[in-house]
Amino acid sequence: MKKRDLITRYSALERINHWVVAFCFAFAALSGLGFFFPSFNWLMNVLGTPQLARILHPFVGVAMFFAFLIMFFRYWKHNLLEWEDVRWARNIHKIIRNEEFGDTGRYNLGQKCVFWAAIISLLLLLASGIVIWRPYFASAFPIPLIRLALLVHSVAAIGLILVIMVHIYAALWIKGTITAMVEGWVTPLWAKAHHPRWYRAVREQQSQSTQQDKHP
């Protein structure tokens, strides 16, 4: 297929933003599992040494939060729930069988759920992380609140890990999705099959741009 026939799904800056979040998540999740499970202590070496991991883990987490915040402000309008999402959910049995259904926009209901679950988990992780962050902030909070924050932080972290596992599985399941996030483009057939309403909007925008070029 000729390059001019391909459709841009994500710009270079969007892809860089995504992979910054992905790498921060990997470092924070692996080191965090090392803190939480004694049998996984060796995972703390992902940030150098266990001592260094304890210092860097919260900074990596904050970097991940703000990198995802950029994504949030860029994509939140595309992730608002709409009536088409209800129809998508009612036909989830078809989706599971890898049968496309509905007039999906830029993102389907599954992707929207991942998006909102991720931002909620990250907000909980940031808030609880500040409370338990030694030596900077923890001394300002009472012990009972720190204990509660530890529980919230652990639950939110496990929740985010599960959400990202679903995200990765779905990306591998739908052929062409990884290419979109690595190289930035998708084929017209992919766009029309998986996100038909978004495909029509892109084509309409391209048509308008072509007409403007012809009639400046």
PDB file of C-alpha atoms in Angstrom:
ATOM      1  CA  MET A   1       0.000   0.000   0.000  1.00  0.00           C
ATOM      2  CA  LYS A   2       1.266   3.447  -0.898  1.00  0.00           C
ATOM      3  CA  LYS A   3       2.227   5.688   2.005  1.00  0.00           C
ATOM      4  CA  ARG A   4      -0.170   8.437   0.910  1.00  0.00           C
ATOM      5  CA  ASP A   5      -3.085   6.022   1.309  1.00  0.00           C
ATOM      6  CA  LEU A   6      -2.302   5.371   4.981  1.00  0.00           C
ATOM      7  CA  ILE A   7      -4.161   7.197   7.746  1.00  0.00           C
ATOM      8  CA  THR A   8      -2.339   8.926  10.591  1.00  0.00           C
ATOM      9  CA  ARG A   9      -3.576   7.595  13.911  1.00  0.00           C
ATOM     10  CA  TYR A  10      -1.036   9.205  16.239  1.00  0.00           C
ATOM     11  CA  SER A  11       1.508  11.975  15.666  1.00  0.00           C
ATOM     12  CA  ALA A  12       5.159  11.625  16.686  1.00  0.00           C
ATOM     13  CA  LEU A  13       4.592  13.700  19.841  1.00  0.00           C
ATOM     14  CA  GLU A  14       1.583  11.577  20.806  1.00  0.00           C
ATOM     15  CA  ARG A  15       3.616   8.395  20.396  1.00  0.00           C
ATOM     16  CA  ILE A  16       6.522   9.777  22.422  1.00  0.00           C
ATOM     17  CA  ASN A  17       4.086  10.805  25.152  1.00  0.00           C
ATOM     18  CA  HIS A  18       2.583   7.301  25.189  1.00  0.00           C
ATOM     19  CA  TRP A  19       5.940   5.538  25.448  1.00  0.00           C
ATOM     20  CA  VAL A  20       7.140   7.856  28.217  1.00  0.00           C
ATOM     21  CA  VAL A  21       4.057   6.794  30.204  1.00  0.00           C
ATOM     22  CA  ALA A  22       4.680   3.139  29.286  1.00  0.00           C
ATOM     23  CA  PHE A  23       8.319   3.095  30.420  1.00  0.00           C
ATOM     24  CA  CYS A  24       7.538   5.014  33.623  1.00  0.00           C
ATOM     25  CA  PHE A  25       4.766   2.521  34.350  1.00  0.00           C
ATOM     26  CA  ALA A  26       7.099  -0.426  33.803  1.00  0.00           C
ATOM     27  CA  PHE A  27       9.753   0.952  36.173  1.00  0.00           C
ATOM     28  CA  ALA A  28       7.220   2.014  38.828  1.00  0.00           C
ATOM     29  CA  ALA A  29       5.206  -1.216  38.640  1.00  0.00           C
ATOM     30  CA  LEU A  30       8.205  -3.555  38.782  1.00  0.00           C
ATOM     31  CA  SER A  31       9.888  -1.727  41.652  1.00  0.00           C
ATOM     32  CA  GLY A  32       6.539  -1.422  43.452  1.00  0.00           C
ATOM     33  CA  LEU A  33       5.953  -5.174  43.207  1.00  0.00           C
ATOM     34  CA  GLY A  34       9.416  -5.602  44.673  1.00  0.00           C
ATOM     35  CA  PHE A  35       8.391  -3.504  47.683  1.00  0.00           C
ATOM     36  CA  PHE A  36       5.062  -5.279  48.128  1.00  0.00           C
ATOM     37  CA  PHE A  37       6.030  -8.942  47.737  1.00  0.00           C
ATOM     38  CA  PRO A  38       9.197 -10.199  49.509  1.00  0.00           C
ATOM     39  CA  SER A  39       9.641 -12.936  46.891  1.00  0.00           C
ATOM     40  CA  PHE A  40       9.826 -10.188  44.247  1.00  0.00           C
ATOM     41  CA  ASN A  41      12.490  -8.103  46.016  1.00  0.00           C
ATOM     42  CA  TRP A  42      14.849  -8.715  43.100  1.00  0.00           C
ATOM     43  CA  LEU A  43      12.575  -6.562  40.908  1.00  0.00           C
ATOM     44  CA  MET A  44      13.810  -3.492  42.767  1.00  0.00           C
ATOM     45  CA  ASN A  45      17.055  -3.855  40.832  1.00  0.00           C
ATOM     46  CA  VAL A  46      15.224  -2.503  37.771  1.00  0.00           C
ATOM     47  CA  LEU A  47      16.084   0.962  39.095  1.00  0.00           C
ATOM     48  CA  GLY A  48      19.650   0.062  40.017  1.00  0.00           C
ATOM     49  CA  THR A  49      19.659  -1.108  43.633  1.00  0.00           C
ATOM     50  CA  PRO A  50      16.899  -1.589  46.241  1.00  0.00           C
ATOM     51  CA  GLN A  51      18.037   1.582  47.995  1.00  0.00           C
ATOM     52  CA  LEU A  52      18.020   3.572  44.766  1.00  0.00           C
ATOM     53  CA  ALA A  53      14.643   2.093  43.844  1.00  0.00           C
ATOM     54  CA  ARG A  54      13.102   3.426  47.053  1.00  0.00           C
ATOM     55  CA  ILE A  55      14.376   6.898  46.201  1.00  0.00           C
ATOM     56  CA  LEU A  56      13.466   6.881  42.504  1.00  0.00           C
ATOM     57  CA  HIS A  57      10.139   5.012  42.634  1.00  0.00           C
ATOM     58  CA  PRO A  58       8.023   8.017  43.737  1.00  0.00           C
ATOM     59  CA  PHE A  59       9.748  10.365  41.281  1.00  0.00           C
ATOM     60  CA  VAL A  60       9.085   7.942  38.414  1.00  0.00           C
ATOM     61  CA  GLY A  61       5.471   7.704  39.580  1.00  0.00           C
ATOM     62  CA  VAL A  62       5.049  11.482  39.529  1.00  0.00           C
ATOM     63  CA  ALA A  63       6.601  11.640  36.046  1.00  0.00           C
ATOM     64  CA  MET A  64       4.146   8.969  34.875  1.00  0.00           C
ATOM     65  CA  PHE A  65       1.199  10.885  36.315  1.00  0.00           C
ATOM     66  CA  PHE A  66       2.046  14.156  34.586  1.00  0.00           C
ATOM     67  CA  ALA A  67       2.882  12.421  31.303  1.00  0.00           C
ATOM     68  CA  PHE A  68      -0.512  10.716  31.410  1.00  0.00           C
ATOM     69  CA  LEU A  69      -2.119  14.037  32.323  1.00  0.00           C
ATOM     70  CA  ILE A  70      -0.985  15.365  28.933  1.00  0.00           C
ATOM     71  CA  MET A  71      -2.698  12.385  27.322  1.00  0.00           C
ATOM     72  CA  PHE A  72      -5.804  12.995  29.423  1.00  0.00           C
ATOM     73  CA  PHE A  73      -6.271  16.566  28.226  1.00  0.00           C
ATOM     74  CA  ARG A  74      -5.604  15.481  24.645  1.00  0.00           C
ATOM     75  CA  TYR A  75      -8.036  12.540  24.556  1.00  0.00           C
ATOM     76  CA  TRP A  76     -10.735  13.026  27.191  1.00  0.00           C
ATOM     77  CA  LYS A  77     -13.298  14.349  24.700  1.00  0.00           C
ATOM     78  CA  HIS A  78     -12.872  11.217  22.590  1.00  0.00           C
ATOM     79  CA  ASN A  79     -13.487   9.049  25.671  1.00  0.00           C
ATOM     80  CA  LEU A  80     -16.826  10.456  26.772  1.00  0.00           C
ATOM     81  CA  LEU A  81     -19.564   7.825  26.928  1.00  0.00           C
ATOM     82  CA  GLU A  82     -22.256   7.912  24.251  1.00  0.00           C
ATOM     83  CA  TRP A  83     -25.202   5.849  23.072  1.00  0.00           C
ATOM     84  CA  GLU A  84     -23.097   3.841  20.642  1.00  0.00           C
ATOM     85  CA  ASP A  85     -21.118   2.543  23.626  1.00  0.00           C
ATOM     86  CA  VAL A  86     -24.290   1.018  25.078  1.00  0.00           C
ATOM     87  CA  ARG A  87     -24.909  -0.844  21.816  1.00  0.00           C
ATOM     88  CA  TRP A  88     -21.267  -1.974  21.838  1.00  0.00           C
ATOM     89  CA  ALA A  89     -21.629  -3.331  25.388  1.00  0.00           C
ATOM     90  CA  ARG A  90     -24.858  -5.160  24.539  1.00  0.00           C
ATOM     91  CA  ASN A  91     -23.021  -6.953  21.751  1.00  0.00           C
ATOM     92  CA  ILE A  92     -19.884  -7.765  23.724  1.00  0.00           C
ATOM     93  CA  HIS A  93     -20.327 -11.459  22.826  1.00  0.00           C
ATOM     94  CA  LYS A  94     -19.646 -10.510  19.191  1.00  0.00           C
ATOM     95  CA  ILE A  95     -16.619  -8.444  20.183  1.00  0.00           C
ATOM     96  CA  ILE A  96     -15.191 -11.404  22.115  1.00  0.00           C
ATOM     97  CA  ARG A  97     -15.520 -13.518  18.964  1.00  0.00           C
ATOM     98  CA  ASN A  98     -13.487 -10.821  17.191  1.00  0.00           C
ATOM     99  CA  GLU A  99     -16.513  -9.648  15.207  1.00  0.00           C
ATOM    100  CA  GLU A 100     -16.661  -5.898  14.706  1.00  0.00           C
ATOM    101  CA  PHE A 101     -19.904  -4.221  15.707  1.00  0.00           C
ATOM    102  CA  GLY A 102     -21.359  -0.745  15.738  1.00  0.00           C
ATOM    103  CA  ASP A 103     -20.444   2.681  14.431  1.00  0.00           C
ATOM    104  CA  THR A 104     -17.443   3.220  16.676  1.00  0.00           C
ATOM    105  CA  GLY A 105     -15.699   6.578  16.870  1.00  0.00           C
ATOM    106  CA  ARG A 106     -12.022   7.083  17.699  1.00  0.00           C
ATOM    107  CA  TYR A 107     -12.278   4.775  20.718  1.00  0.00           C
ATOM    108  CA  ASN A 108     -14.648   1.970  21.655  1.00  0.00           C
ATOM    109  CA  LEU A 109     -16.152   1.346  25.089  1.00  0.00           C
ATOM    110  CA  GLY A 110     -13.366  -1.019  26.118  1.00  0.00           C
ATOM    111  CA  GLN A 111     -10.719   1.576  25.346  1.00  0.00           C
ATOM    112  CA  LYS A 112     -12.724   4.240  27.158  1.00  0.00           C
ATOM    113  CA  CYS A 113     -12.973   2.065  30.267  1.00  0.00           C
ATOM    114  CA  VAL A 114      -9.197   1.580  30.237  1.00  0.00           C
ATOM    115  CA  PHE A 115      -8.705   5.342  29.859  1.00  0.00           C
ATOM    116  CA  TRP A 116     -10.939   6.312  32.801  1.00  0.00           C
ATOM    117  CA  ALA A 117      -9.744   3.455  35.012  1.00  0.00           C
ATOM    118  CA  ALA A 118      -6.153   4.553  34.393  1.00  0.00           C
ATOM    119  CA  ILE A 119      -6.727   8.202  35.319  1.00  0.00           C
ATOM    120  CA  ILE A 120      -8.698   7.264  38.457  1.00  0.00           C
ATOM    121  CA  SER A 121      -5.968   4.827  39.539  1.00  0.00           C
ATOM    122  CA  LEU A 122      -3.258   7.414  38.902  1.00  0.00           C
ATOM    123  CA  LEU A 123      -5.085  10.063  40.926  1.00  0.00           C
ATOM    124  CA  LEU A 124      -5.385   7.631  43.854  1.00  0.00           C
ATOM    125  CA  LEU A 125      -1.729   6.657  43.498  1.00  0.00           C
ATOM    126  CA  LEU A 126      -0.586  10.288  43.464  1.00  0.00           C
ATOM    127  CA  ALA A 127      -2.696  11.312  46.471  1.00  0.00           C
ATOM    128  CA  SER A 128      -1.782   8.267  48.563  1.00  0.00           C
ATOM    129  CA  GLY A 129       1.828   8.360  47.395  1.00  0.00           C
ATOM    130  CA  ILE A 130       2.297  11.888  48.703  1.00  0.00           C
ATOM    131  CA  VAL A 131       1.004  10.831  52.129  1.00  0.00           C
ATOM    132  CA  ILE A 132       3.477   7.927  52.410  1.00  0.00           C
ATOM    133  CA  TRP A 133       6.431   9.648  50.688  1.00  0.00           C
ATOM    134  CA  ARG A 134       9.356   9.689  53.068  1.00  0.00           C
ATOM    135  CA  PRO A 135      11.259  11.793  53.955  1.00  0.00           C
ATOM    136  CA  TYR A 136       9.402  14.643  52.261  1.00  0.00           C
ATOM    137  CA  PHE A 137       5.712  14.492  53.224  1.00  0.00           C
ATOM    138  CA  ALA A 138       4.928  11.508  55.452  1.00  0.00           C
ATOM    139  CA  SER A 139       5.960  13.296  58.656  1.00  0.00           C
ATOM    140  CA  ALA A 140       3.141  15.813  58.116  1.00  0.00           C
ATOM    141  CA  PHE A 141       0.416  13.145  58.375  1.00  0.00           C
ATOM    142  CA  PRO A 142      -0.850  11.048  61.307  1.00  0.00           C
ATOM    143  CA  ILE A 143      -0.009   7.329  61.425  1.00  0.00           C
ATOM    144  CA  PRO A 144      -3.628   6.138  60.830  1.00  0.00           C
ATOM    145  CA  LEU A 145      -3.824   8.210  57.642  1.00  0.00           C
ATOM    146  CA  ILE A 146      -0.477   6.839  56.465  1.00  0.00           C
ATOM    147  CA  ARG A 147      -1.747   3.286  57.016  1.00  0.00           C
ATOM    148  CA  LEU A 148      -4.887   4.046  55.031  1.00  0.00           C
ATOM    149  CA  ALA A 149      -2.797   5.647  52.284  1.00  0.00           C
ATOM    150  CA  LEU A 150      -0.621   2.513  52.105  1.00  0.00           C
ATOM    151  CA  LEU A 151      -3.731   0.396  51.591  1.00  0.00           C
ATOM    152  CA  VAL A 152      -5.135   2.757  48.936  1.00  0.00           C
ATOM    153  CA  HIS A 153      -1.767   2.920  47.176  1.00  0.00           C
ATOM    154  CA  SER A 154      -1.449  -0.863  47.065  1.00  0.00           C
ATOM    155  CA  VAL A 155      -4.997  -1.465  45.810  1.00  0.00           C
ATOM    156  CA  ALA A 156      -4.746   1.309  43.199  1.00  0.00           C
ATOM    157  CA  ALA A 157      -1.390  -0.028  42.001  1.00  0.00           C
ATOM    158  CA  ILE A 158      -2.720  -3.575  41.556  1.00  0.00           C
ATOM    159  CA  GLY A 159      -5.782  -2.127  39.815  1.00  0.00           C
ATOM    160  CA  LEU A 160      -3.629  -0.117  37.395  1.00  0.00           C
ATOM    161  CA  ILE A 161      -1.420  -3.117  36.640  1.00  0.00           C
ATOM    162  CA  LEU A 162      -4.502  -5.191  35.760  1.00  0.00           C
ATOM    163  CA  VAL A 163      -5.866  -2.372  33.575  1.00  0.00           C
ATOM    164  CA  ILE A 164      -2.575  -2.085  31.688  1.00  0.00           C
ATOM    165  CA  MET A 165      -2.445  -5.867  31.224  1.00  0.00           C
ATOM    166  CA  VAL A 166      -5.882  -5.696  29.586  1.00  0.00           C
ATOM    167  CA  HIS A 167      -4.675  -2.764  27.473  1.00  0.00           C
ATOM    168  CA  ILE A 168      -1.621  -4.685  26.276  1.00  0.00           C
ATOM    169  CA  TYR A 169      -3.632  -7.828  25.549  1.00  0.00           C
ATOM    170  CA  ALA A 170      -6.178  -5.878  23.492  1.00  0.00           C
ATOM    171  CA  ALA A 171      -3.390  -4.134  21.562  1.00  0.00           C
ATOM    172  CA  LEU A 172      -1.817  -7.483  20.685  1.00  0.00           C
ATOM    173  CA  TRP A 173      -5.191  -9.054  19.913  1.00  0.00           C
ATOM    174  CA  ILE A 174      -6.215  -6.450  17.332  1.00  0.00           C
ATOM    175  CA  LYS A 175      -3.707  -6.701  14.502  1.00  0.00           C
ATOM    176  CA  GLY A 176      -2.450  -3.272  13.431  1.00  0.00           C
ATOM    177  CA  THR A 177      -2.869  -1.580  16.817  1.00  0.00           C
ATOM    178  CA  ILE A 178       0.801  -1.901  17.786  1.00  0.00           C
ATOM    179  CA  THR A 179       1.820  -0.484  14.407  1.00  0.00           C
ATOM    180  CA  ALA A 180      -0.391   2.546  15.075  1.00  0.00           C
ATOM    181  CA  MET A 181       1.425   3.327  18.314  1.00  0.00           C
ATOM    182  CA  VAL A 182       4.915   2.537  16.998  1.00  0.00           C
ATOM    183  CA  GLU A 183       4.787   4.037  13.508  1.00  0.00           C
ATOM    184  CA  GLY A 184       1.709   6.244  13.832  1.00  0.00           C
ATOM    185  CA  TRP A 185      -0.348   5.016  10.871  1.00  0.00           C
ATOM    186  CA  VAL A 186      -3.144   2.564  10.126  1.00  0.00           C
ATOM    187  CA  THR A 187      -4.543   1.264   6.873  1.00  0.00           C
ATOM    188  CA  PRO A 188      -7.946   2.456   5.618  1.00  0.00           C
ATOM    189  CA  LEU A 189      -9.243  -1.122   5.996  1.00  0.00           C
ATOM    190  CA  TRP A 190      -8.197  -1.187   9.673  1.00  0.00           C
ATOM    191  CA  ALA A 191      -9.775   2.189  10.383  1.00  0.00           C
ATOM    192  CA  LYS A 192     -12.988   1.339   8.561  1.00  0.00           C
ATOM    193  CA  ALA A 193     -13.287  -2.036  10.286  1.00  0.00           C
ATOM    194  CA  HIS A 194     -12.499  -1.002  13.862  1.00  0.00           C
ATOM    195  CA  HIS A 195     -13.449   2.691  14.030  1.00  0.00           C
ATOM    196  CA  PRO A 196     -15.820   3.432  11.108  1.00  0.00           C
ATOM    197  CA  ARG A 197     -17.153   6.755  12.416  1.00  0.00           C
ATOM    198  CA  TRP A 198     -13.626   8.005  13.055  1.00  0.00           C
ATOM    199  CA  TYR A 199     -12.632   6.783   9.579  1.00  0.00           C
ATOM    200  CA  ARG A 200     -15.430   8.798   7.952  1.00  0.00           C
ATOM    201  CA  ALA A 201     -14.478  11.896   9.938  1.00  0.00           C
ATOM    202  CA  VAL A 202     -10.844  11.581   8.832  1.00  0.00           C
ATOM    203  CA  ARG A 203     -11.827  11.119   5.200  1.00  0.00           C
ATOM    204  CA  GLU A 204     -14.161  14.110   5.360  1.00  0.00           C
ATOM    205  CA  GLN A 205     -11.405  16.246   6.840  1.00  0.00           C
ATOM    206  CA  GLN A 206      -9.002  15.089   4.126  1.00  0.00           C
ATOM    207  CA  SER A 207     -11.593  15.891   1.459  1.00  0.00           C
ATOM    208  CA  GLN A 208     -12.087  19.401   2.829  1.00  0.00           C
ATOM    209  CA  SER A 209      -8.329  19.970   2.924  1.00  0.00           C
ATOM    210  CA  THR A 210      -8.030  18.818  -0.690  1.00  0.00           C
ATOM    211  CA  GLN A 211     -10.778  21.175  -1.790  1.00  0.00           C
ATOM    212  CA  GLN A 212      -9.151  24.092   0.017  1.00  0.00           C
ATOM    213  CA  ASP A 213      -5.848  23.313  -1.726  1.00  0.00           C
ATOM    214  CA  LYS A 214      -7.577  23.336  -5.088  1.00  0.00           C
ATOM    215  CA  HIS A 215      -9.484  26.538  -4.361  1.00  0.00           C
ATOM    216  CA  PRO A 216      -7.289  28.736  -2.138  1.00  0.00           C
TER     217      PRO A 216
END
